[in-house]
Amino acid sequence: MKARFTITALVALLILCAGYAALFIAPDEATMHAIQRIFYFHVASWNAMFCAFFVAFYASVAYLVTGKRKWDALGVSGVEVGVLCCTIGLITGPLWARPVWGIWWTWDAKLTSTFILWLLFIAYLLLRGLVEDPEKKASLSAVFAIFASLDIPLVYLANRLWRTQHPQPVIAGGQGSGLDPTMSKVLLLCLLAVFCVMILVLIDRYRLELLRHDCAELKFEIESRGLDASEGAATPALQKGGQ
Amino acid sequence: MKNFEFLFTAWMVVWAVFFAYELSIARRITQTREEIERLKQQLQQR
C-alpha cells in the first residue's frame, strides 16, 4: 500500500513536470505557435494507446494458446485502457485541428482508420457484455481483439503511405523530419508521464478483472450448491443511497 | 496567448479522463470486494 502510494506520488510529480515543460519550457513552433503544445499530450496519448492495444493483442494470443483466465483479464484491461487513450487522442486531435486547419475533423486515411480502430474496440467491449458463458466470452473476445488489432499498423502507417490532412510524422518520418532538441526532450518527458499513468490504470483495471473472476467463481459455487447468490445483496436503489 | 482555450481544454481533457476512469475503477474494486465478502459469508453460513 505504501509502495503504491509512493509510485502514485512519483507519477503525479512526473505529470506536473511534463505539464510545466510542455507549457513553459518547450519553444514555440514557427507556424502554429502556442497551440502546437497540444502535440506533447496528443502524441503521448497515441503512444499509450498503441502500448495498451499491444498488451491486449499479446494477451489475446496468449489466452488462445494457454486458455488461462489471467490472459483474458489482461486482454480486456488492455482494450479498455486502450480505448480510453484513443478517446483522449480523438478529443485532443480536433482541439488542435480547429485553430490550425479551420475544421474539427476530416475523413482522411489517418483519422478514418483511427476512428475505425476506436469503433472496433468499442464493439469488443459491447461483445463481452452480450456473451454470458465465460469460456465462450473469453475465446470470442480474444479472436475479436486479434482481428481488431489488424487496424493498428494501418493507423500507424496511414500518413506514411498516403497523402493526408494529418501532418507527416516528425519522428522516424524520413528525410526532412525531426524535432528541435528541446522539443524532443519535452516530448520524451510527456511520453513517459502518460505511459506511466497508463500502466498504473492498466494494473488497477487488471486487479478489478481478477476480482470479478473470483466473484464469478464464488457465485458459481453457491449456485452449484443450490443456493441463491443474490441473497443478501444490496439492491441497486440501496446502493445508490437507500432510496 | 493565442488559442489558449484550445490548449487548456486539451490539457485538462487528458488528465480529467484518466482521473475519472481511475476513480471509476476504484469504485468498482470496492463494490466487487464487498460482493466477494458477502458471498464468502454466505458460503460459510451454509
GROMACS .gro file of C-alpha atoms in nm:
model
  289
    1MET     CA    1   0.000   0.000   0.000
    2LYS     CA    2   0.285   0.234   0.093
    3ALA     CA    3   0.476   0.137  -0.222
    4ARG     CA    4   0.168   0.206  -0.431
    5PHE     CA    5   0.126   0.549  -0.268
    6THR     CA    6   0.493   0.632  -0.336
    7ILE     CA    7   0.463   0.525  -0.702
    8THR     CA    8   0.142   0.726  -0.747
    9ALA     CA    9   0.306   1.032  -0.588
   10LEU     CA   10   0.607   0.996  -0.820
   11VAL     CA   11   0.383   0.967  -1.125
   12ALA     CA   12   0.185   1.273  -1.011
   13LEU     CA   13   0.515   1.464  -0.984
   14LEU     CA   14   0.610   1.342  -1.331
   15ILE     CA   15   0.275   1.468  -1.467
   16LEU     CA   16   0.337   1.813  -1.314
   17CYS     CA   17   0.692   1.828  -1.456
   18ALA     CA   18   0.569   1.715  -1.800
   19GLY     CA   19   0.287   1.972  -1.793
   20TYR     CA   20   0.525   2.250  -1.692
   21ALA     CA   21   0.778   2.151  -1.959
   22ALA     CA   22   0.514   2.127  -2.234
   23LEU     CA   23   0.351   2.459  -2.148
   24PHE     CA   24   0.651   2.671  -2.046
   25ILE     CA   25   0.987   2.516  -2.141
   26ALA     CA   26   0.924   2.383  -2.495
   27PRO     CA   27   0.987   2.651  -2.759
   28ASP     CA   28   0.703   2.787  -2.973
   29GLU     CA   29   0.666   2.616  -3.310
   30ALA     CA   30   0.735   2.858  -3.601
   31THR     CA   31   0.396   2.848  -3.778
   32MET     CA   32   0.143   2.719  -3.522
   33HIS     CA   33   0.289   2.891  -3.214
   34ALA     CA   34   0.139   2.802  -2.875
   35ILE     CA   35  -0.137   2.568  -2.998
   36GLN     CA   36   0.131   2.324  -3.118
   37ARG     CA   37   0.193   2.241  -2.749
   38ILE     CA   38  -0.112   2.009  -2.766
   39PHE     CA   39   0.127   1.786  -2.963
   40TYR     CA   40   0.306   1.676  -2.643
   41PHE     CA   41  -0.006   1.516  -2.493
   42HIS     CA   42  -0.174   1.423  -2.819
   43VAL     CA   43   0.124   1.212  -2.934
   44ALA     CA   44   0.175   1.075  -2.582
   45SER     CA   45  -0.186   0.952  -2.566
   46TRP     CA   46  -0.146   0.772  -2.901
   47ASN     CA   47   0.176   0.616  -2.781
   48ALA     CA   48  -0.002   0.493  -2.466
   49MET     CA   49  -0.288   0.363  -2.682
   50PHE     CA   50  -0.052   0.161  -2.902
   51CYS     CA   51   0.111   0.009  -2.592
   52ALA     CA   52  -0.226  -0.077  -2.432
   53PHE     CA   53  -0.358  -0.236  -2.752
   54PHE     CA   54  -0.031  -0.429  -2.791
   55VAL     CA   55  -0.085  -0.567  -2.438
   56ALA     CA   56  -0.440  -0.664  -2.540
   57PHE     CA   57  -0.316  -0.831  -2.859
   58TYR     CA   58  -0.042  -1.024  -2.677
   59ALA     CA   59  -0.282  -1.130  -2.400
   60SER     CA   60  -0.544  -1.243  -2.654
   61VAL     CA   61  -0.291  -1.462  -2.838
   62ALA     CA   62  -0.167  -1.596  -2.502
   63TYR     CA   63  -0.525  -1.678  -2.397
   64LEU     CA   64  -0.595  -1.871  -2.718
   65VAL     CA   65  -0.268  -2.064  -2.672
   66THR     CA   66  -0.288  -2.136  -2.297
   67GLY     CA   67  -0.657  -2.094  -2.210
   68LYS     CA   68  -0.563  -1.927  -1.880
   69ARG     CA   69  -0.816  -1.678  -1.745
   70LYS     CA   70  -0.548  -1.430  -1.637
   71TRP     CA   71  -0.473  -1.359  -2.004
   72ASP     CA   72  -0.838  -1.288  -2.072
   73ALA     CA   73  -0.835  -1.045  -1.776
   74LEU     CA   74  -0.526  -0.872  -1.913
   75GLY     CA   75  -0.677  -0.863  -2.262
   76VAL     CA   76  -0.996  -0.686  -2.160
   77SER     CA   77  -0.796  -0.449  -1.936
   78GLY     CA   78  -0.566  -0.358  -2.225
   79VAL     CA   79  -0.860  -0.296  -2.456
   80GLU     CA   80  -1.047  -0.077  -2.207
   81VAL     CA   81  -0.739   0.134  -2.128
   82GLY     CA   82  -0.650   0.149  -2.500
   83VAL     CA   83  -0.999   0.277  -2.580
   84LEU     CA   84  -0.955   0.539  -2.307
   85CYS     CA   85  -0.625   0.661  -2.459
   86CYS     CA   86  -0.777   0.651  -2.809
   87THR     CA   87  -1.070   0.863  -2.685
   88ILE     CA   88  -0.824   1.119  -2.543
   89GLY     CA   89  -0.642   1.128  -2.879
   90LEU     CA   90  -0.970   1.167  -3.068
   91ILE     CA   91  -1.065   1.463  -2.844
   92THR     CA   92  -0.728   1.640  -2.836
   93GLY     CA   93  -0.681   1.598  -3.215
   94PRO     CA   94  -0.985   1.806  -3.316
   95LEU     CA   95  -0.898   2.063  -3.045
   96TRP     CA   96  -0.565   2.106  -3.223
   97ALA     CA   97  -0.712   2.083  -3.575
   98ARG     CA   98  -0.978   2.354  -3.532
   99PRO     CA   99  -0.742   2.651  -3.488
  100VAL     CA  100  -0.478   2.514  -3.729
  101TRP     CA  101  -0.683   2.361  -4.015
  102GLY     CA  102  -1.001   2.560  -3.959
  103ILE     CA  103  -1.203   2.236  -3.928
  104TRP     CA  104  -1.265   1.995  -3.641
  105TRP     CA  105  -1.244   1.676  -3.845
  106THR     CA  106  -1.176   1.542  -4.192
  107TRP     CA  107  -1.217   1.190  -4.328
  108ASP     CA  108  -0.857   1.135  -4.435
  109ALA     CA  109  -0.684   0.795  -4.409
  110LYS     CA  110  -0.519   0.863  -4.072
  111LEU     CA  111  -0.824   0.997  -3.894
  112THR     CA  112  -1.066   0.749  -4.050
  113SER     CA  113  -0.853   0.442  -3.970
  114THR     CA  114  -0.816   0.570  -3.612
  115PHE     CA  115  -1.190   0.623  -3.577
  116ILE     CA  116  -1.250   0.269  -3.712
  117LEU     CA  117  -0.999   0.135  -3.457
  118TRP     CA  118  -1.191   0.309  -3.178
  119LEU     CA  119  -1.522   0.168  -3.306
  120LEU     CA  120  -1.375  -0.183  -3.334
  121PHE     CA  121  -1.260  -0.189  -2.974
  122ILE     CA  122  -1.586  -0.033  -2.852
  123ALA     CA  123  -1.755  -0.325  -3.033
  124TYR     CA  124  -1.519  -0.562  -2.847
  125LEU     CA  125  -1.636  -0.423  -2.512
  126LEU     CA  126  -2.002  -0.445  -2.618
  127LEU     CA  127  -1.949  -0.804  -2.740
  128ARG     CA  128  -1.819  -0.907  -2.398
  129GLY     CA  129  -2.136  -0.776  -2.241
  130LEU     CA  130  -2.354  -0.984  -2.473
  131VAL     CA  131  -2.198  -1.328  -2.414
  132GLU     CA  132  -2.279  -1.494  -2.081
  133ASP     CA  133  -2.069  -1.813  -2.088
  134PRO     CA  134  -1.722  -1.714  -1.952
  135GLU     CA  135  -1.522  -1.953  -2.174
  136LYS     CA  136  -1.710  -1.853  -2.487
  137LYS     CA  137  -1.682  -1.485  -2.392
  138ALA     CA  138  -1.305  -1.510  -2.343
  139SER     CA  139  -1.244  -1.703  -2.668
  140LEU     CA  140  -1.464  -1.480  -2.882
  141SER     CA  141  -1.310  -1.168  -2.727
  142ALA     CA  142  -0.956  -1.292  -2.792
  143VAL     CA  143  -1.033  -1.367  -3.158
  144PHE     CA  144  -1.209  -1.031  -3.199
  145ALA     CA  145  -0.918  -0.841  -3.035
  146ILE     CA  146  -0.668  -1.006  -3.274
  147PHE     CA  147  -0.891  -0.918  -3.569
  148ALA     CA  148  -0.932  -0.556  -3.450
  149SER     CA  149  -0.557  -0.525  -3.395
  150LEU     CA  150  -0.504  -0.563  -3.771
  151ASP     CA  151  -0.609  -0.197  -3.798
  152ILE     CA  152  -0.325  -0.080  -3.569
  153PRO     CA  153  -0.043  -0.095  -3.831
  154LEU     CA  154  -0.276   0.082  -4.074
  155VAL     CA  155  -0.332   0.366  -3.823
  156TYR     CA  156   0.043   0.395  -3.765
  157LEU     CA  157   0.136   0.387  -4.135
  158ALA     CA  158  -0.158   0.584  -4.282
  159ASN     CA  159   0.023   0.919  -4.307
  160ARG     CA  160   0.337   0.744  -4.434
  161LEU     CA  161   0.154   0.555  -4.710
  162TRP     CA  162  -0.095   0.818  -4.827
  163ARG     CA  163  -0.120   1.195  -4.852
  164THR     CA  164  -0.331   1.304  -4.558
  165GLN     CA  165  -0.455   1.624  -4.398
  166HIS     CA  166  -0.292   1.491  -4.082
  167PRO     CA  167   0.075   1.606  -4.073
  168GLN     CA  168   0.351   1.373  -4.186
  169PRO     CA  169   0.541   1.204  -3.900
  170VAL     CA  170   0.805   1.418  -3.730
  171ILE     CA  171   0.970   1.120  -3.560
  172ALA     CA  172   1.119   0.849  -3.783
  173GLY     CA  173   0.947   1.016  -4.074
  174GLY     CA  174   1.242   1.003  -4.312
  175GLN     CA  175   1.415   1.296  -4.480
  176GLY     CA  176   1.312   1.641  -4.357
  177SER     CA  177   1.152   1.511  -4.038
  178GLY     CA  178   1.283   1.572  -3.687
  179LEU     CA  179   1.232   1.783  -3.380
  180ASP     CA  180   1.416   2.065  -3.209
  181PRO     CA  181   1.635   1.910  -2.930
  182THR     CA  182   1.439   2.085  -2.651
  183MET     CA  183   1.109   1.975  -2.808
  184SER     CA  184   1.242   1.617  -2.824
  185LYS     CA  185   1.328   1.617  -2.453
  186VAL     CA  186   0.990   1.762  -2.356
  187LEU     CA  187   0.815   1.506  -2.578
  188LEU     CA  188   1.010   1.224  -2.413
  189LEU     CA  189   0.907   1.351  -2.070
  190CYS     CA  190   0.540   1.369  -2.175
  191LEU     CA  191   0.556   1.023  -2.337
  192LEU     CA  192   0.695   0.886  -2.012
  193ALA     CA  193   0.433   1.064  -1.795
  194VAL     CA  194   0.134   0.943  -1.997
  195PHE     CA  195   0.284   0.594  -2.031
  196CYS     CA  196   0.330   0.568  -1.651
  197VAL     CA  197  -0.030   0.681  -1.593
  198MET     CA  198  -0.150   0.425  -1.850
  199ILE     CA  199   0.045   0.148  -1.673
  200LEU     CA  200  -0.097   0.242  -1.330
  201VAL     CA  201  -0.451   0.248  -1.468
  202LEU     CA  202  -0.392  -0.082  -1.652
  203ILE     CA  203  -0.269  -0.252  -1.334
  204ASP     CA  204  -0.578  -0.136  -1.143
  205ARG     CA  205  -0.811  -0.245  -1.424
  206TYR     CA  206  -0.640  -0.587  -1.428
  207ARG     CA  207  -0.686  -0.619  -1.049
  208LEU     CA  208  -1.055  -0.538  -1.093
  209GLU     CA  209  -1.094  -0.805  -1.361
  210LEU     CA  210  -0.925  -1.068  -1.141
  211LEU     CA  211  -1.160  -0.976  -0.855
  212ARG     CA  212  -1.455  -1.014  -1.093
  213HIS     CA  213  -1.333  -1.361  -1.186
  214ASP     CA  214  -1.312  -1.453  -0.814
  215CYS     CA  215  -1.662  -1.316  -0.764
  216ALA     CA  216  -1.799  -1.515  -1.060
  217GLU     CA  217  -1.637  -1.835  -0.925
  218LEU     CA  218  -1.791  -1.781  -0.581
  219LYS     CA  219  -2.133  -1.723  -0.737
  220PHE     CA  220  -2.095  -2.040  -0.942
  221GLU     CA  221  -2.001  -2.236  -0.629
  222ILE     CA  222  -2.301  -2.100  -0.437
  223GLU     CA  223  -2.538  -2.175  -0.723
  224SER     CA  224  -2.395  -2.526  -0.768
  225ARG     CA  225  -2.488  -2.591  -0.402
  226GLY     CA  226  -2.842  -2.490  -0.488
  227LEU     CA  227  -2.831  -2.157  -0.305
  228ASP     CA  228  -2.933  -1.811  -0.422
  229ALA     CA  229  -2.618  -1.598  -0.490
  230SER     CA  230  -2.815  -1.273  -0.489
  231GLU     CA  231  -2.943  -1.337  -0.135
  232GLY     CA  232  -2.842  -1.051   0.096
  233ALA     CA  233  -2.716  -0.839  -0.194
  234ALA     CA  234  -2.795  -0.470  -0.176
  235THR     CA  235  -3.050  -0.367  -0.436
  236PRO     CA  236  -2.941  -0.103  -0.690
  237ALA     CA  237  -3.163   0.150  -0.510
  238LEU     CA  238  -2.998   0.074  -0.174
  239GLN     CA  239  -2.653   0.100  -0.328
  240LYS     CA  240  -2.739   0.447  -0.451
  241GLY     CA  241  -2.826   0.570  -0.103
  242GLY     CA  242  -3.117   0.367   0.024
  243GLN     CA  243  -3.397   0.549  -0.158
  244MET     CA  244  -0.155   3.352  -2.556
  245LYS     CA  245  -0.349   3.286  -2.880
  246ASN     CA  246  -0.579   2.983  -2.882
  247PHE     CA  247  -0.515   2.932  -2.511
  248GLU     CA  248  -0.869   2.794  -2.462
  249PHE     CA  249  -0.799   2.504  -2.701
  250LEU     CA  250  -0.464   2.429  -2.537
  251PHE     CA  251  -0.610   2.445  -2.187
  252THR     CA  252  -0.909   2.226  -2.280
  253ALA     CA  253  -0.684   1.961  -2.441
  254TRP     CA  254  -0.454   1.956  -2.139
  255MET     CA  255  -0.749   1.927  -1.900
  256VAL     CA  256  -0.915   1.654  -2.108
  257VAL     CA  257  -0.609   1.427  -2.086
  258TRP     CA  258  -0.589   1.431  -1.707
  259ALA     CA  259  -0.963   1.461  -1.637
  260VAL     CA  260  -1.037   1.149  -1.845
  261PHE     CA  261  -0.761   0.948  -1.674
  262PHE     CA  262  -0.867   1.073  -1.329
  263ALA     CA  263  -1.237   0.997  -1.385
  264TYR     CA  264  -1.153   0.648  -1.516
  265GLU     CA  265  -0.925   0.574  -1.220
  266LEU     CA  266  -1.200   0.687  -0.980
  267SER     CA  267  -1.448   0.460  -1.157
  268ILE     CA  268  -1.208   0.163  -1.127
  269ALA     CA  269  -1.153   0.232  -0.755
  270ARG     CA  270  -1.530   0.241  -0.700
  271ARG     CA  271  -1.580  -0.085  -0.894
  272ILE     CA  272  -1.298  -0.255  -0.699
  273THR     CA  273  -1.461  -0.155  -0.369
  274GLN     CA  274  -1.802  -0.284  -0.484
  275THR     CA  275  -1.656  -0.613  -0.609
  276ARG     CA  276  -1.462  -0.667  -0.283
  277GLU     CA  277  -1.782  -0.609  -0.084
  278GLU     CA  278  -1.964  -0.855  -0.307
  279ILE     CA  279  -1.688  -1.117  -0.256
  280GLU     CA  280  -1.705  -1.071   0.122
  281ARG     CA  281  -2.082  -1.115   0.115
  282LEU     CA  282  -2.056  -1.430  -0.096
  283LYS     CA  283  -1.785  -1.576   0.130
  284GLN     CA  284  -2.003  -1.513   0.436
  285GLN     CA  285  -2.297  -1.675   0.260
  286LEU     CA  286  -2.085  -1.983   0.183
  287GLN     CA  287  -1.961  -2.009   0.542
  288GLN     CA  288  -2.311  -1.975   0.688
  289ARG     CA  289  -2.449  -2.263   0.482
   0.00000   0.00000   0.00000
